PDB file of C-alpha atoms in Angstrom:
ATOM      1  CA  MET A   1       0.000   0.000   0.000  1.00 47.00           C
ATOM      2  CA  LYS A   2       2.838   2.388   0.886  1.00 45.00           C
ATOM      3  CA  LEU A   3       4.517   1.644  -2.443  1.00 42.00           C
ATOM      4  CA  LEU A   4       1.285   2.351  -4.340  1.00 39.00           C
ATOM      5  CA  THR A   5       0.839   5.669  -2.478  1.00 37.00           C
ATOM      6  CA  PHE A   6       4.465   6.610  -3.185  1.00 36.00           C
ATOM      7  CA  ASN A   7       4.066   5.768  -6.899  1.00 39.00           C
ATOM      8  CA  LEU A   8       0.882   7.831  -7.144  1.00 35.00           C
ATOM      9  CA  LEU A   9       2.570  10.789  -5.454  1.00 37.00           C
ATOM     10  CA  LEU A  10       5.571  10.438  -7.751  1.00 35.00           C
ATOM     11  CA  LEU A  11       3.332  10.275 -10.802  1.00 36.00           C
ATOM     12  CA  ALA A  12       1.420  13.382  -9.659  1.00 38.00           C
ATOM     13  CA  SER A  13       4.709  15.266  -9.113  1.00 37.00           C
ATOM     14  CA  VAL A  14       6.004  14.330 -12.556  1.00 35.00           C
ATOM     15  CA  SER A  15       2.706  15.348 -14.180  1.00 37.00           C
ATOM     16  CA  ALA A  16       2.710  18.680 -12.368  1.00 40.00           C
ATOM     17  CA  PHE A  17       6.324  19.277 -13.396  1.00 36.00           C
ATOM     18  CA  ALA A  18       5.568  18.404 -17.015  1.00 40.00           C
ATOM     19  CA  GLY A  19       2.756  20.960 -17.046  1.00 41.00           C
ATOM     20  CA  THR A  20       5.062  23.588 -15.570  1.00 37.00           C
ATOM     21  CA  GLU A  21       7.713  22.797 -18.155  1.00 40.00           C
ATOM     22  CA  LYS A  22       5.176  23.185 -20.965  1.00 44.00           C
ATOM     23  CA  THR A  23       4.075  26.575 -19.598  1.00 41.00           C
ATOM     24  CA  ALA A  24       7.695  27.658 -19.193  1.00 43.00           C
ATOM     25  CA  THR A  25       8.375  26.656 -22.808  1.00 46.00           C
ATOM     26  CA  ARG A  26       5.440  28.753 -23.990  1.00 48.00           C
ATOM     27  CA  MET A  27       6.684  31.708 -21.963  1.00 49.00           C
ATOM     28  CA  ARG A  28      10.187  31.348 -23.427  1.00 52.00           C
ATOM     29  CA  ARG A  29       8.641  31.384 -26.902  1.00 54.00           C
ATOM     30  CA  GLY A  30       6.851  34.620 -26.148  1.00 68.00           C
ATOM     31  CA  ASP A  31      10.028  36.069 -24.659  1.00 85.00           C
ATOM     32  CA  GLU A  32      11.967  35.083 -27.768  1.00 85.00           C
ATOM     33  CA  TYR A  33       9.787  37.406 -29.836  1.00 94.00           C
ATOM     34  CA  ARG A  34       9.259  40.122 -27.222  1.00 94.00           C
ATOM     35  CA  GLU A  35      11.684  42.661 -28.714  1.00 95.00           C
ATOM     36  CA  ALA A  36      10.394  42.166 -32.271  1.00 96.00           C
ATOM     37  CA  ILE A  37       6.765  42.344 -31.080  1.00 97.00           C
ATOM     38  CA  THR A  38       7.451  45.542 -29.148  1.00 97.00           C
ATOM     39  CA  GLU A  39       9.215  47.218 -32.075  1.00 97.00           C
ATOM     40  CA  ALA A  40       6.605  46.188 -34.660  1.00 98.00           C
ATOM     41  CA  ALA A  41       3.793  47.311 -32.345  1.00 98.00           C
ATOM     42  CA  ARG A  42       5.526  50.647 -31.707  1.00 98.00           C
ATOM     43  CA  ARG A  43       5.936  51.303 -35.441  1.00 98.00           C
ATOM     44  CA  ALA A  44       2.278  50.490 -36.061  1.00 98.00           C
ATOM     45  CA  SER A  45       1.099  52.428 -32.977  1.00 98.00           C
ATOM     46  CA  LEU A  46      -0.381  49.299 -31.419  1.00 98.00           C
ATOM     47  CA  ASP A  47      -0.283  47.926 -27.898  1.00 98.00           C
ATOM     48  CA  PRO A  48       2.352  45.141 -27.919  1.00 97.00           C
ATOM     49  CA  LYS A  49       0.038  43.075 -25.751  1.00 97.00           C
ATOM     50  CA  LEU A  50      -2.661  43.209 -28.435  1.00 98.00           C
ATOM     51  CA  VAL A  51      -0.125  42.000 -30.997  1.00 98.00           C
ATOM     52  CA  GLU A  52       0.945  39.245 -28.629  1.00 97.00           C
ATOM     53  CA  ALA A  53      -2.693  38.240 -28.074  1.00 98.00           C
ATOM     54  CA  VAL A  54      -3.173  37.864 -31.830  1.00 98.00           C
ATOM     55  CA  ILE A  55       0.018  35.786 -32.042  1.00 98.00           C
ATOM     56  CA  ALA A  56      -1.035  33.576 -29.122  1.00 97.00           C
ATOM     57  CA  VAL A  57      -4.422  32.855 -30.688  1.00 97.00           C
ATOM     58  CA  GLU A  58      -3.279  32.633 -34.306  1.00 97.00           C
ATOM     59  CA  SER A  59      -0.126  30.517 -34.032  1.00 97.00           C
ATOM     60  CA  ASN A  60       0.589  29.860 -30.349  1.00 96.00           C
ATOM     61  CA  TYR A  61       3.975  31.533 -30.932  1.00 96.00           C
ATOM     62  CA  SER A  62       4.983  29.220 -33.775  1.00 95.00           C
ATOM     63  CA  ARG A  63       6.602  31.282 -36.534  1.00 93.00           C
ATOM     64  CA  ARG A  64       6.400  28.280 -38.892  1.00 95.00           C
ATOM     65  CA  ALA A  65       2.663  27.782 -38.366  1.00 96.00           C
ATOM     66  CA  VAL A  66       0.468  27.177 -41.407  1.00 96.00           C
ATOM     67  CA  SER A  67      -3.316  27.098 -41.112  1.00 94.00           C
ATOM     68  CA  PRO A  68      -5.586  24.753 -43.079  1.00 93.00           C
ATOM     69  CA  LYS A  69      -6.471  27.796 -45.226  1.00 91.00           C
ATOM     70  CA  GLY A  70      -2.793  28.522 -45.956  1.00 94.00           C
ATOM     71  CA  ALA A  71      -2.230  31.426 -43.549  1.00 96.00           C
ATOM     72  CA  GLN A  72       1.413  31.568 -42.503  1.00 97.00           C
ATOM     73  CA  GLY A  73       3.656  32.812 -39.727  1.00 96.00           C
ATOM     74  CA  LEU A  74       3.188  34.151 -36.229  1.00 97.00           C
ATOM     75  CA  MET A  75       0.169  36.289 -37.049  1.00 98.00           C
ATOM     76  CA  GLN A  76      -1.152  33.913 -39.735  1.00 97.00           C
ATOM     77  CA  VAL A  77      -1.399  36.069 -42.855  1.00 96.00           C
ATOM     78  CA  ILE A  78      -2.759  34.406 -45.989  1.00 94.00           C
ATOM     79  CA  PRO A  79      -0.512  34.520 -49.071  1.00 95.00           C
ATOM     80  CA  THR A  80      -2.881  36.770 -51.044  1.00 92.00           C
ATOM     81  CA  THR A  81      -2.722  39.383 -48.268  1.00 92.00           C
ATOM     82  CA  GLN A  82       1.018  39.113 -47.634  1.00 94.00           C
ATOM     83  CA  ALA A  83       1.920  41.375 -50.565  1.00 93.00           C
ATOM     84  CA  GLU A  84      -0.557  44.030 -49.367  1.00 91.00           C
ATOM     85  CA  CYS A  85       1.057  43.860 -45.946  1.00 92.00           C
ATOM     86  CA  GLY A  86       4.618  44.030 -47.284  1.00 93.00           C
ATOM     87  CA  ILE A  87       5.466  40.533 -46.116  1.00 95.00           C
ATOM     88  CA  ALA A  88       8.086  39.128 -48.472  1.00 95.00           C
ATOM     89  CA  GLU A  89       9.167  36.357 -46.124  1.00 95.00           C
ATOM     90  CA  PRO A  90       6.232  34.998 -44.091  1.00 94.00           C
ATOM     91  CA  TYR A  91       8.457  32.961 -41.751  1.00 95.00           C
ATOM     92  CA  HIS A  92      10.971  35.741 -41.113  1.00 95.00           C
ATOM     93  CA  THR A  93       9.942  37.013 -37.685  1.00 95.00           C
ATOM     94  CA  VAL A  94      10.727  40.699 -38.118  1.00 96.00           C
ATOM     95  CA  ASN A  95       9.456  40.996 -41.714  1.00 96.00           C
ATOM     96  CA  HIS A  96       6.270  39.135 -40.800  1.00 97.00           C
ATOM     97  CA  LEU A  97       5.566  41.144 -37.651  1.00 97.00           C
ATOM     98  CA  MET A  98       6.257  44.495 -39.295  1.00 97.00           C
ATOM     99  CA  GLY A  99       3.877  43.719 -42.156  1.00 97.00           C
ATOM    100  CA  ALA A 100       1.147  42.027 -40.136  1.00 98.00           C
ATOM    101  CA  THR A 101       1.042  44.781 -37.503  1.00 98.00           C
ATOM    102  CA  GLU A 102       0.756  47.419 -40.241  1.00 97.00           C
ATOM    103  CA  CYS A 103      -2.186  45.494 -41.704  1.00 97.00           C
ATOM    104  CA  LEU A 104      -3.823  45.272 -38.279  1.00 98.00           C
ATOM    105  CA  ARG A 105      -3.288  49.023 -37.796  1.00 98.00           C
ATOM    106  CA  LYS A 106      -4.919  49.710 -41.186  1.00 98.00           C
ATOM    107  CA  LEU A 107      -7.926  47.623 -40.152  1.00 98.00           C
ATOM    108  CA  ILE A 108      -8.228  49.475 -36.851  1.00 98.00           C
ATOM    109  CA  ASN A 109      -8.090  52.764 -38.764  1.00 98.00           C
ATOM    110  CA  ARG A 110     -10.591  51.488 -41.336  1.00 98.00           C
ATOM    111  CA  PHE A 111     -13.063  50.678 -38.568  1.00 98.00           C
ATOM    112  CA  ARG A 112     -12.420  53.967 -36.721  1.00 98.00           C
ATOM    113  CA  GLY A 113     -10.648  52.489 -33.732  1.00 98.00           C
ATOM    114  CA  ASN A 114     -13.089  49.621 -33.199  1.00 98.00           C
ATOM    115  CA  VAL A 115     -10.717  46.796 -32.279  1.00 98.00           C
ATOM    116  CA  LYS A 116     -13.495  44.190 -32.295  1.00 98.00           C
ATOM    117  CA  LEU A 117     -14.380  44.975 -35.895  1.00 98.00           C
ATOM    118  CA  ALA A 118     -10.709  45.138 -36.888  1.00 98.00           C
ATOM    119  CA  LEU A 119     -10.096  41.692 -35.380  1.00 98.00           C
ATOM    120  CA  ALA A 120     -13.190  40.337 -37.123  1.00 98.00           C
ATOM    121  CA  ALA A 121     -11.853  41.716 -40.410  1.00 98.00           C
ATOM    122  CA  TYR A 122      -8.416  40.267 -39.667  1.00 97.00           C
ATOM    123  CA  ASN A 123     -10.067  36.872 -39.331  1.00 97.00           C
ATOM    124  CA  ALA A 124     -12.916  36.923 -41.869  1.00 97.00           C
ATOM    125  CA  GLY A 125     -11.908  39.720 -44.208  1.00 96.00           C
ATOM    126  CA  THR A 126     -12.938  43.343 -44.473  1.00 97.00           C
ATOM    127  CA  GLY A 127     -15.664  42.505 -46.977  1.00 97.00           C
ATOM    128  CA  ALA A 128     -17.466  40.244 -44.505  1.00 98.00           C
ATOM    129  CA  VAL A 129     -17.464  42.907 -41.784  1.00 98.00           C
ATOM    130  CA  VAL A 130     -18.766  45.522 -44.216  1.00 98.00           C
ATOM    131  CA  LYS A 131     -21.375  43.136 -45.648  1.00 98.00           C
ATOM    132  CA  TYR A 132     -22.822  42.326 -42.217  1.00 98.00           C
ATOM    133  CA  GLY A 133     -22.332  45.803 -40.758  1.00 97.00           C
ATOM    134  CA  GLY A 134     -20.404  44.358 -37.831  1.00 98.00           C
ATOM    135  CA  ILE A 135     -18.883  41.092 -36.711  1.00 98.00           C
ATOM    136  CA  PRO A 136     -19.994  38.477 -39.246  1.00 98.00           C
ATOM    137  CA  PRO A 137     -22.292  35.711 -37.986  1.00 98.00           C
ATOM    138  CA  TYR A 138     -19.539  33.137 -38.483  1.00 98.00           C
ATOM    139  CA  ARG A 139     -18.964  31.055 -35.380  1.00 98.00           C
ATOM    140  CA  GLU A 140     -15.211  30.905 -36.035  1.00 97.00           C
ATOM    141  CA  THR A 141     -14.925  34.698 -36.299  1.00 98.00           C
ATOM    142  CA  ARG A 142     -17.030  35.380 -33.214  1.00 98.00           C
ATOM    143  CA  GLU A 143     -14.967  32.905 -31.184  1.00 98.00           C
ATOM    144  CA  TYR A 144     -11.748  34.346 -32.601  1.00 98.00           C
ATOM    145  CA  VAL A 145     -12.608  37.906 -31.536  1.00 98.00           C
ATOM    146  CA  LYS A 146     -13.636  36.682 -28.096  1.00 98.00           C
ATOM    147  CA  LYS A 147     -10.420  34.638 -27.692  1.00 98.00           C
ATOM    148  CA  VAL A 148      -8.101  37.439 -28.803  1.00 98.00           C
ATOM    149  CA  LEU A 149      -9.803  39.993 -26.551  1.00 98.00           C
ATOM    150  CA  GLY A 150      -9.767  37.560 -23.612  1.00 98.00           C
ATOM    151  CA  THR A 151      -6.066  36.842 -24.141  1.00 97.00           C
ATOM    152  CA  TYR A 152      -5.397  40.571 -24.511  1.00 98.00           C
ATOM    153  CA  SER A 153      -7.206  41.262 -21.251  1.00 98.00           C
ATOM    154  CA  ARG A 154      -5.142  38.620 -19.433  1.00 97.00           C
ATOM    155  CA  LEU A 155      -1.881  39.912 -20.912  1.00 96.00           C
ATOM    156  CA  LYS A 156      -2.714  43.496 -19.851  1.00 96.00           C
ATOM    157  CA  ARG A 157      -3.064  42.323 -16.248  1.00 95.00           C
ATOM    158  CA  GLN A 158       0.458  40.882 -16.283  1.00 89.00           C
ATOM    159  CA  PRO A 159       3.294  43.156 -15.171  1.00 80.00           C
TER     160      PRO A 159
END
């Protein structure tokens, strides 16, 4: 019985440590991009924590991420939009962040400072937001806006 209790405690400790290690890895990823995120956000007059929230939701800090729809990089920009955003190298961290943050800034300007609408357009396209006169009725887009804003809120509370 003592051996079983010891094994269960050991297993619980290892599981807890593994979870901590995974969280620490995620934090290191975010830290790896912190300077580039801050600079790109500054140039685009955005809050770096908003940019980080988009990255967290879009790619979970994976600069090599590719979505099922072909969006690439940290902020998941689709190839047809990359040229508009000035992204020549979608997996190059600085080039990608500079271009994607400029595109996000343009969307925020387009929707007169309404971050919710800008995020909806970032996800579903400007045409969809205009067509529906607000956040499109797409479940994916509504969940995306909610997730990014929730992540942004949590990041703002961190020192």
